[in-house]
CSV table of C-alpha atoms in Angstrom, one decimal:
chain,number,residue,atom,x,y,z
A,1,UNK,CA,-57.7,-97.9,14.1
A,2,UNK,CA,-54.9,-99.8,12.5
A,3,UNK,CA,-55.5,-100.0,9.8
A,4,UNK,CA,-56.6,-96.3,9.6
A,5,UNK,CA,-53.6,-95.9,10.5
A,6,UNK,CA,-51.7,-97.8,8.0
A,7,UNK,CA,-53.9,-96.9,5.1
A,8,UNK,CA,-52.9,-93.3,6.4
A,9,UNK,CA,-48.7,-93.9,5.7
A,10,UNK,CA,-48.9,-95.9,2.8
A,11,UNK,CA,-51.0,-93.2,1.0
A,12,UNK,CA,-48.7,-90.8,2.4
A,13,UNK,CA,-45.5,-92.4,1.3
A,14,UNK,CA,-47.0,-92.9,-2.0
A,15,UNK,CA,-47.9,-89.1,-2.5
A,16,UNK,CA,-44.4,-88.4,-1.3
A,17,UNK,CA,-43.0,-90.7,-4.0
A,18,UNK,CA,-44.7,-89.9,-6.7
A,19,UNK,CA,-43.5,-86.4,-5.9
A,20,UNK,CA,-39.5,-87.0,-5.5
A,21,UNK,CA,-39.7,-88.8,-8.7
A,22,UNK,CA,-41.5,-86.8,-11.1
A,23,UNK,CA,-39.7,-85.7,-13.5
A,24,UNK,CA,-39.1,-81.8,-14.4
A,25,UNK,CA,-39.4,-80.4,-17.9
A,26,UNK,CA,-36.1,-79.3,-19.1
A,27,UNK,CA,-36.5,-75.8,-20.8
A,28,UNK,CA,-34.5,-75.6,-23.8
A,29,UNK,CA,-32.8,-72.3,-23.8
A,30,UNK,CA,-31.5,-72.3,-26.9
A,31,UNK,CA,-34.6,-72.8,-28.6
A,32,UNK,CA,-35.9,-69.9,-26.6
A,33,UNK,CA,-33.4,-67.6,-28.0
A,34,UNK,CA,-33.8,-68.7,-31.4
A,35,UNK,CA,-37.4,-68.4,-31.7
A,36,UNK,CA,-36.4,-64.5,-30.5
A,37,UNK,CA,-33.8,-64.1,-33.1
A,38,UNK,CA,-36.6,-65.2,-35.8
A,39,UNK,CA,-38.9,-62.9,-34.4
A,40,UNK,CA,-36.3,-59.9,-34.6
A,41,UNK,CA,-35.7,-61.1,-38.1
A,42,UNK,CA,-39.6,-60.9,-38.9
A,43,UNK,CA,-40.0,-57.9,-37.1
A,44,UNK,CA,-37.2,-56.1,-38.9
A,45,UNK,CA,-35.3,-55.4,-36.1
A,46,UNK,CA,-31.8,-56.5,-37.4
A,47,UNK,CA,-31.3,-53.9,-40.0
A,48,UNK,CA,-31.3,-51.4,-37.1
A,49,UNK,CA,-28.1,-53.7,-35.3
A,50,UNK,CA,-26.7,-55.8,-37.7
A,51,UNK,CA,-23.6,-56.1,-36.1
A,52,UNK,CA,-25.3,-56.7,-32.9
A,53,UNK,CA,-27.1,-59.4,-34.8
A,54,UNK,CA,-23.2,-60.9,-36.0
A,55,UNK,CA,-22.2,-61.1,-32.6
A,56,UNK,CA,-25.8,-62.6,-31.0
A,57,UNK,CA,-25.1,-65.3,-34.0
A,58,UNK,CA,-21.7,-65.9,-32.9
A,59,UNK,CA,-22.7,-66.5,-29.5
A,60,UNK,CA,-25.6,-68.8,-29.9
A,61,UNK,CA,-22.8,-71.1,-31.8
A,62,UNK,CA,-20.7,-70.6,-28.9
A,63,UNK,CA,-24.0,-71.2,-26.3
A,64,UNK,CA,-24.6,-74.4,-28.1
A,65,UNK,CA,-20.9,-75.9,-27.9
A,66,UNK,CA,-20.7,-75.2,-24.0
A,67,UNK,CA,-24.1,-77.0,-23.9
A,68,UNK,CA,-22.5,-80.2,-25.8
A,69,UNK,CA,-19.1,-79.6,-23.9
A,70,UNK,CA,-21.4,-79.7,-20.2
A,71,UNK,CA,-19.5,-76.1,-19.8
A,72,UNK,CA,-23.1,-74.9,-17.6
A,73,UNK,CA,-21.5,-71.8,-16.2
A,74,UNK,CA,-20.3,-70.7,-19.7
A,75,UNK,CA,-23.3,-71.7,-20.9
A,76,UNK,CA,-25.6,-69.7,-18.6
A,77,UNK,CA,-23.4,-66.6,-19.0
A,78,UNK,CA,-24.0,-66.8,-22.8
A,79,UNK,CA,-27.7,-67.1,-23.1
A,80,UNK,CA,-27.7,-64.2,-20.4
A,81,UNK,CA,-25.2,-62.1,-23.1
A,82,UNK,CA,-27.8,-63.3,-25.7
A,83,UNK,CA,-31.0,-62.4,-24.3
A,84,UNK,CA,-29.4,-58.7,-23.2
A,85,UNK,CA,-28.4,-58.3,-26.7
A,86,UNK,CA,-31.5,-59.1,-28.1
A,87,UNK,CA,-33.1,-56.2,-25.9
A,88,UNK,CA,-30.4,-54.0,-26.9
A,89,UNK,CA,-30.9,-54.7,-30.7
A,90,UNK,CA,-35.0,-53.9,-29.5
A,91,UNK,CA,-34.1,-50.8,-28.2
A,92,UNK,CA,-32.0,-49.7,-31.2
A,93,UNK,CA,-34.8,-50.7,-33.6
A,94,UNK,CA,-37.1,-48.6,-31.5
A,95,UNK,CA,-34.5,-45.6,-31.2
A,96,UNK,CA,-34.5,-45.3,-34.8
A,97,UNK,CA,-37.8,-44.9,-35.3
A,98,UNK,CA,-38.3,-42.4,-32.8
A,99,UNK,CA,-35.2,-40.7,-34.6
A,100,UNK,CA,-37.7,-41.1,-38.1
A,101,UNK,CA,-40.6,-39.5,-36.1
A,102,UNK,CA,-38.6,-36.4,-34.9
A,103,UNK,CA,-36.6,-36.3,-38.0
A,104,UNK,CA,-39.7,-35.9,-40.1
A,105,UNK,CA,-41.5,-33.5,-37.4
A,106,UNK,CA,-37.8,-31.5,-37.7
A,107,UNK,CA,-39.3,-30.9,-41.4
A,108,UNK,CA,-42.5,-30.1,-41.2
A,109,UNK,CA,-41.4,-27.5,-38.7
A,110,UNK,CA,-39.1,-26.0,-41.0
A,111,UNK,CA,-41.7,-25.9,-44.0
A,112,UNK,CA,-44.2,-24.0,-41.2
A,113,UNK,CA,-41.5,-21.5,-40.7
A,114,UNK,CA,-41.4,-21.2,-44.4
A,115,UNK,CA,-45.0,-20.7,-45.0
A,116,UNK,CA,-44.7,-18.2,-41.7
A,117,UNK,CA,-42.2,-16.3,-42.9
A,118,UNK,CA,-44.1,-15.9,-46.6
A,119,UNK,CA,-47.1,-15.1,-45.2
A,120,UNK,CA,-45.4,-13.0,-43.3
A,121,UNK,CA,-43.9,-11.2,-45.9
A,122,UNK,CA,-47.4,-11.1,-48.0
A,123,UNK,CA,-48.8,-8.8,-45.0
C-alpha cells in the first residue's frame, strides 16, 4: 500500500512538472502579417489601396521597432491597426470589382435600350 502510494505522488509530481515547464511556442506576429501583405501583393489587392498599403508598410516598421524596444502594448496595438487594414484593403479590392461588375451590366443595359428603342422604331 505504500508504495502504491508513493509510486502514485511521484508520478503525479512528475506529470505536473513536466507540465509547468514545457515551454509554449511563441507566435511570431510579424511574420504573420507579412506573409498577408505578400498574399495581398499576389492577389492584386494593393492596386485597389495603395495608400492603405503605404501606411500598413509604415506600420509594420513601426510594429517591429516596439517589438525590439519591448514596447508590448504599442506593439499589440499596431499588429491590431495592421491586421484591420489588411481587411480594409480586402474589402476595397472586392468593392471595386463589384463596381466592374455593375459598371459593365450599367452598359449592357444601355446597349438593350438601344436595340429596344430600334426595334422599336422598325415596327
Amino acid at each position: 500500500m505504500f508504495k502504491l502510494k508513493f509510486i502514485l505522488i511521484i508520478f503525479t509530481l512528475i506529470s505536473l512538472g513536466s507540465t509547468v515547464f514545457a515551454k509554449t511556442e511563441k507566435v511570431d506576429q510579424i511574420l504573420i502579417v507579412q506573409n498577408q501583405i505578400n498574399q495581398a501583393y499576389k492577389l492584386g489587392y494593393v492596386d485597389a489601396a495603395p495608400v492603405e498599403m503605404s501606411f500598413v508598410e509604415k506600420k509594420v516598421i513601426e510594429a517591429k521597432a516596439a517589438r525590439d524596444d519591448r514596447k508590448k502594448k504599442l506593439f499589440i496595438k499596431l499588429i491590431e491597426q495592421i491586421k484591420v487594414d489588411l481587411a480594409i484593403v480586402k474589402k476595397r479590392f472586392e468593392v471595386n470589382q463589384l463596381h466592374q461588375q455593375l459598371s459593365k451590366l450599367q452598359s449592357e443595359n444601355l446597349q438593350s435600350k438601344k436595340m429596344l428603342d430600334e426595334l422599336r422604331e422598325q415596327l
